[in-house]
Amino acid sequence: MPEELADLTDEMKASIGKSGPTGTLEVTTTGIRMFARAVGYTNPIYYDEEHAKSKGHRALPAPPGYHGTPIYDPSATLTAGPRQEYDMPFTRILNGGSEVEEIETIYAGDVLESVTTLADLQLRRGRVGQMLIRSSETVYTRKSDGAPVAKTRGTLISY
């Protein structure tokens, strides 16, 4: 059983509001079609570029929730979100939920940048004992014009 914490450590408190490294994502026609198929979207605007253009889109639009595929850089250190700058006394992690806010339409050919910020940390007690609730927000911007196109908010529960 993990150790009990009386309160958040100073390192935990100091990490709130910090952002991780910027990620770069490509939005491709293949990625759009694969995501749409995987989640069950059947609207032809996600599959047929001519149909999408006939409906007023400049290219295939990305379905809700699809923000591209990270560009792999084999020389870079792999990271996802803010770097954890504190010791984690818990060994198990559970997804506590996600929320997606689409701001502008994302299209095939867009290159996005993403930055994840640790929004909050809270200690709570549940049926499994003490838990650490981590909330984060990721902002996606279109690289060509700097326009924010989406935000995601996520919660992780460690116990």
PDB file of C-alpha atoms in Angstrom:
ATOM      1  CA  MET A   1       0.000   0.000   0.000  1.00  0.00           C
ATOM      2  CA  PRO A   2       1.419   3.436  -0.897  1.00  0.00           C
ATOM      3  CA  GLU A   3       2.438   5.865   1.783  1.00  0.00           C
ATOM      4  CA  GLU A   4      -0.147   8.342   3.072  1.00  0.00           C
ATOM      5  CA  LEU A   5       0.402  12.039   2.477  1.00  0.00           C
ATOM      6  CA  ALA A   6      -0.799  14.584   5.028  1.00  0.00           C
ATOM      7  CA  ASP A   7      -0.857  17.272   2.317  1.00  0.00           C
ATOM      8  CA  LEU A   8       0.604  17.993  -1.093  1.00  0.00           C
ATOM      9  CA  THR A   9       4.383  18.301  -0.951  1.00  0.00           C
ATOM     10  CA  ASP A  10       6.059  21.621  -1.781  1.00  0.00           C
ATOM     11  CA  GLU A  11       7.287  20.075  -5.054  1.00  0.00           C
ATOM     12  CA  MET A  12       3.723  19.066  -5.958  1.00  0.00           C
ATOM     13  CA  LYS A  13       2.379  22.537  -5.199  1.00  0.00           C
ATOM     14  CA  ALA A  14       5.191  24.148  -7.226  1.00  0.00           C
ATOM     15  CA  SER A  15       4.362  22.016 -10.290  1.00  0.00           C
ATOM     16  CA  ILE A  16       0.801  23.402 -10.577  1.00  0.00           C
ATOM     17  CA  GLY A  17       0.634  25.818 -13.499  1.00  0.00           C
ATOM     18  CA  LYS A  18       3.770  24.506 -15.186  1.00  0.00           C
ATOM     19  CA  SER A  19       3.684  23.482 -18.833  1.00  0.00           C
ATOM     20  CA  GLY A  20       5.473  20.661 -20.545  1.00  0.00           C
ATOM     21  CA  PRO A  21       7.370  20.793 -23.820  1.00  0.00           C
ATOM     22  CA  THR A  22       5.628  21.802 -27.047  1.00  0.00           C
ATOM     23  CA  GLY A  23       4.529  18.876 -29.210  1.00  0.00           C
ATOM     24  CA  THR A  24       4.034  19.001 -32.971  1.00  0.00           C
ATOM     25  CA  LEU A  25       1.236  17.091 -34.690  1.00  0.00           C
ATOM     26  CA  GLU A  26       0.419  16.565 -38.365  1.00  0.00           C
ATOM     27  CA  VAL A  27      -3.160  16.323 -39.587  1.00  0.00           C
ATOM     28  CA  THR A  28      -3.288  14.078 -42.666  1.00  0.00           C
ATOM     29  CA  THR A  29      -6.083  12.719 -44.827  1.00  0.00           C
ATOM     30  CA  THR A  30      -5.088   9.198 -43.802  1.00  0.00           C
ATOM     31  CA  GLY A  31      -5.178  10.118 -40.110  1.00  0.00           C
ATOM     32  CA  ILE A  32      -8.580  11.783 -40.479  1.00  0.00           C
ATOM     33  CA  ARG A  33     -10.056   8.784 -42.309  1.00  0.00           C
ATOM     34  CA  MET A  34      -8.590   6.260 -39.853  1.00  0.00           C
ATOM     35  CA  PHE A  35      -9.847   8.162 -36.803  1.00  0.00           C
ATOM     36  CA  ALA A  36     -13.307   8.688 -38.312  1.00  0.00           C
ATOM     37  CA  ARG A  37     -13.580   5.003 -39.153  1.00  0.00           C
ATOM     38  CA  ALA A  38     -12.289   3.891 -35.738  1.00  0.00           C
ATOM     39  CA  VAL A  39     -14.875   5.918 -33.818  1.00  0.00           C
ATOM     40  CA  GLY A  40     -17.743   5.166 -36.187  1.00  0.00           C
ATOM     41  CA  TYR A  41     -18.243   8.458 -38.007  1.00  0.00           C
ATOM     42  CA  THR A  42     -19.969   7.798 -41.339  1.00  0.00           C
ATOM     43  CA  ASN A  43     -20.366  11.357 -42.646  1.00  0.00           C
ATOM     44  CA  PRO A  44     -18.702  11.472 -46.094  1.00  0.00           C
ATOM     45  CA  ILE A  45     -17.043  14.836 -45.306  1.00  0.00           C
ATOM     46  CA  TYR A  46     -14.439  12.842 -43.327  1.00  0.00           C
ATOM     47  CA  TYR A  47     -13.672  10.502 -46.241  1.00  0.00           C
ATOM     48  CA  ASP A  48     -14.310  12.286 -49.570  1.00  0.00           C
ATOM     49  CA  GLU A  49     -12.443  15.541 -50.169  1.00  0.00           C
ATOM     50  CA  GLU A  50     -14.696  16.615 -53.048  1.00  0.00           C
ATOM     51  CA  HIS A  51     -17.780  16.081 -50.892  1.00  0.00           C
ATOM     52  CA  ALA A  52     -16.168  18.067 -48.054  1.00  0.00           C
ATOM     53  CA  LYS A  53     -15.392  20.937 -50.436  1.00  0.00           C
ATOM     54  CA  SER A  54     -18.967  20.887 -51.749  1.00  0.00           C
ATOM     55  CA  LYS A  55     -20.066  21.480 -48.149  1.00  0.00           C
ATOM     56  CA  GLY A  56     -17.816  24.550 -47.781  1.00  0.00           C
ATOM     57  CA  HIS A  57     -14.652  22.967 -46.336  1.00  0.00           C
ATOM     58  CA  ARG A  58     -11.196  23.754 -47.762  1.00  0.00           C
ATOM     59  CA  ALA A  59     -10.065  20.124 -47.323  1.00  0.00           C
ATOM     60  CA  LEU A  60     -11.062  17.073 -45.296  1.00  0.00           C
ATOM     61  CA  PRO A  61     -12.053  18.361 -41.849  1.00  0.00           C
ATOM     62  CA  ALA A  62     -10.850  16.504 -38.786  1.00  0.00           C
ATOM     63  CA  PRO A  63     -13.622  14.802 -36.816  1.00  0.00           C
ATOM     64  CA  PRO A  64     -14.284  16.063 -33.283  1.00  0.00           C
ATOM     65  CA  GLY A  65     -11.551  14.816 -30.951  1.00  0.00           C
ATOM     66  CA  TYR A  66      -8.907  14.249 -33.643  1.00  0.00           C
ATOM     67  CA  HIS A  67      -5.969  16.618 -33.284  1.00  0.00           C
ATOM     68  CA  GLY A  68      -3.429  14.942 -35.515  1.00  0.00           C
ATOM     69  CA  THR A  69      -0.598  12.498 -35.079  1.00  0.00           C
ATOM     70  CA  PRO A  70       2.539  13.458 -33.167  1.00  0.00           C
ATOM     71  CA  ILE A  71       5.594  13.874 -35.365  1.00  0.00           C
ATOM     72  CA  TYR A  72       8.142  11.326 -34.207  1.00  0.00           C
ATOM     73  CA  ASP A  73      11.658  12.596 -33.604  1.00  0.00           C
ATOM     74  CA  PRO A  74      13.952   9.658 -32.791  1.00  0.00           C
ATOM     75  CA  SER A  75      16.565  11.995 -31.307  1.00  0.00           C
ATOM     76  CA  ALA A  76      14.115  13.582 -28.830  1.00  0.00           C
ATOM     77  CA  THR A  77      13.248  12.341 -25.380  1.00  0.00           C
ATOM     78  CA  LEU A  78       9.713  10.976 -25.332  1.00  0.00           C
ATOM     79  CA  THR A  79       7.422  13.014 -23.088  1.00  0.00           C
ATOM     80  CA  ALA A  80       3.676  13.309 -22.709  1.00  0.00           C
ATOM     81  CA  GLY A  81       2.444  16.401 -20.946  1.00  0.00           C
ATOM     82  CA  PRO A  82       4.175  18.306 -18.200  1.00  0.00           C
ATOM     83  CA  ARG A  83       7.243  16.715 -16.708  1.00  0.00           C
ATOM     84  CA  GLN A  84       6.489  15.323 -13.290  1.00  0.00           C
ATOM     85  CA  GLU A  85       8.765  17.246 -10.951  1.00  0.00           C
ATOM     86  CA  TYR A  86       7.782  15.481  -7.748  1.00  0.00           C
ATOM     87  CA  ASP A  87       8.009  12.005  -6.263  1.00  0.00           C
ATOM     88  CA  MET A  88       4.863   9.993  -6.900  1.00  0.00           C
ATOM     89  CA  PRO A  89       3.866   7.915  -3.882  1.00  0.00           C
ATOM     90  CA  PHE A  90       1.144   6.090  -5.855  1.00  0.00           C
ATOM     91  CA  THR A  91       1.703   3.277  -8.345  1.00  0.00           C
ATOM     92  CA  ARG A  92      -1.662   2.954 -10.106  1.00  0.00           C
ATOM     93  CA  ILE A  93      -3.237   5.394 -12.562  1.00  0.00           C
ATOM     94  CA  LEU A  94      -6.841   5.612 -13.735  1.00  0.00           C
ATOM     95  CA  ASN A  95      -8.309   7.910 -16.391  1.00  0.00           C
ATOM     96  CA  GLY A  96     -10.762  10.181 -14.566  1.00  0.00           C
ATOM     97  CA  GLY A  97     -12.264  11.644 -17.733  1.00  0.00           C
ATOM     98  CA  SER A  98     -11.572  13.908 -20.678  1.00  0.00           C
ATOM     99  CA  GLU A  99     -13.290  16.938 -22.126  1.00  0.00           C
ATOM    100  CA  VAL A 100     -12.701  18.316 -25.630  1.00  0.00           C
ATOM    101  CA  GLU A 101     -13.446  21.865 -26.742  1.00  0.00           C
ATOM    102  CA  GLU A 102     -13.190  22.387 -30.485  1.00  0.00           C
ATOM    103  CA  ILE A 103     -12.516  26.087 -31.219  1.00  0.00           C
ATOM    104  CA  GLU A 104     -11.921  26.097 -34.995  1.00  0.00           C
ATOM    105  CA  THR A 105     -12.161  23.444 -37.683  1.00  0.00           C
ATOM    106  CA  ILE A 106      -8.944  21.492 -38.141  1.00  0.00           C
ATOM    107  CA  TYR A 107      -8.158  20.371 -41.696  1.00  0.00           C
ATOM    108  CA  ALA A 108      -5.932  17.890 -43.477  1.00  0.00           C
ATOM    109  CA  GLY A 109      -2.631  19.642 -44.098  1.00  0.00           C
ATOM    110  CA  ASP A 110      -2.675  21.555 -40.810  1.00  0.00           C
ATOM    111  CA  VAL A 111       0.310  21.257 -38.498  1.00  0.00           C
ATOM    112  CA  LEU A 112      -0.586  21.799 -34.850  1.00  0.00           C
ATOM    113  CA  GLU A 113       1.448  22.574 -31.763  1.00  0.00           C
ATOM    114  CA  SER A 114       0.275  21.376 -28.377  1.00  0.00           C
ATOM    115  CA  VAL A 115       1.232  22.459 -24.878  1.00  0.00           C
ATOM    116  CA  THR A 116      -0.034  20.686 -21.765  1.00  0.00           C
ATOM    117  CA  THR A 117      -0.225  22.504 -18.438  1.00  0.00           C
ATOM    118  CA  LEU A 118      -0.819  20.948 -15.033  1.00  0.00           C
ATOM    119  CA  ALA A 119      -3.923  22.785 -13.852  1.00  0.00           C
ATOM    120  CA  ASP A 120      -4.473  21.308 -10.387  1.00  0.00           C
ATOM    121  CA  LEU A 121      -3.522  18.625  -7.891  1.00  0.00           C
ATOM    122  CA  GLN A 122      -5.765  17.454  -5.063  1.00  0.00           C
ATOM    123  CA  LEU A 123      -5.535  14.748  -2.450  1.00  0.00           C
ATOM    124  CA  ARG A 124      -8.771  12.893  -1.756  1.00  0.00           C
ATOM    125  CA  ARG A 125      -9.858   9.792   0.053  1.00  0.00           C
ATOM    126  CA  GLY A 126     -11.852   7.130  -1.780  1.00  0.00           C
ATOM    127  CA  ARG A 127     -12.810   3.491  -1.328  1.00  0.00           C
ATOM    128  CA  VAL A 128      -9.319   2.426  -2.380  1.00  0.00           C
ATOM    129  CA  GLY A 129      -7.655   4.816   0.073  1.00  0.00           C
ATOM    130  CA  GLN A 130      -5.860   8.070  -0.584  1.00  0.00           C
ATOM    131  CA  MET A 131      -5.836   9.325  -4.184  1.00  0.00           C
ATOM    132  CA  LEU A 132      -4.068  12.100  -6.054  1.00  0.00           C
ATOM    133  CA  ILE A 133      -6.309  13.816  -8.613  1.00  0.00           C
ATOM    134  CA  ARG A 134      -4.316  15.517 -11.417  1.00  0.00           C
ATOM    135  CA  SER A 135      -6.071  17.905 -13.796  1.00  0.00           C
ATOM    136  CA  SER A 136      -4.379  19.169 -16.938  1.00  0.00           C
ATOM    137  CA  GLU A 137      -5.243  21.256 -19.976  1.00  0.00           C
ATOM    138  CA  THR A 138      -3.755  20.930 -23.447  1.00  0.00           C
ATOM    139  CA  VAL A 139      -4.052  23.792 -25.935  1.00  0.00           C
ATOM    140  CA  TYR A 140      -3.657  23.057 -29.653  1.00  0.00           C
ATOM    141  CA  THR A 141      -2.689  25.893 -32.010  1.00  0.00           C
ATOM    142  CA  ARG A 142      -2.370  25.876 -35.788  1.00  0.00           C
ATOM    143  CA  LYS A 143       1.278  26.508 -36.588  1.00  0.00           C
ATOM    144  CA  SER A 144       0.627  28.469 -39.808  1.00  0.00           C
ATOM    145  CA  ASP A 145      -1.316  31.297 -38.133  1.00  0.00           C
ATOM    146  CA  GLY A 146      -1.001  30.678 -34.368  1.00  0.00           C
ATOM    147  CA  ALA A 147      -4.781  30.306 -34.008  1.00  0.00           C
ATOM    148  CA  PRO A 148      -5.966  28.158 -31.099  1.00  0.00           C
ATOM    149  CA  VAL A 149      -8.033  25.340 -32.603  1.00  0.00           C
ATOM    150  CA  ALA A 150      -8.832  23.074 -29.635  1.00  0.00           C
ATOM    151  CA  LYS A 151      -8.454  22.530 -25.904  1.00  0.00           C
ATOM    152  CA  THR A 152      -8.608  19.286 -24.009  1.00  0.00           C
ATOM    153  CA  ARG A 153      -8.950  18.873 -20.278  1.00  0.00           C
ATOM    154  CA  GLY A 154      -8.099  15.631 -18.596  1.00  0.00           C
ATOM    155  CA  THR A 155      -8.132  14.111 -15.156  1.00  0.00           C
ATOM    156  CA  LEU A 156      -5.854  11.338 -13.932  1.00  0.00           C
ATOM    157  CA  ILE A 157      -6.410   9.554 -10.646  1.00  0.00           C
ATOM    158  CA  SER A 158      -3.393   7.974  -8.956  1.00  0.00           C
ATOM    159  CA  TYR A 159      -3.823   5.645  -6.000  1.00  0.00           C
TER     160      TYR A 159
END
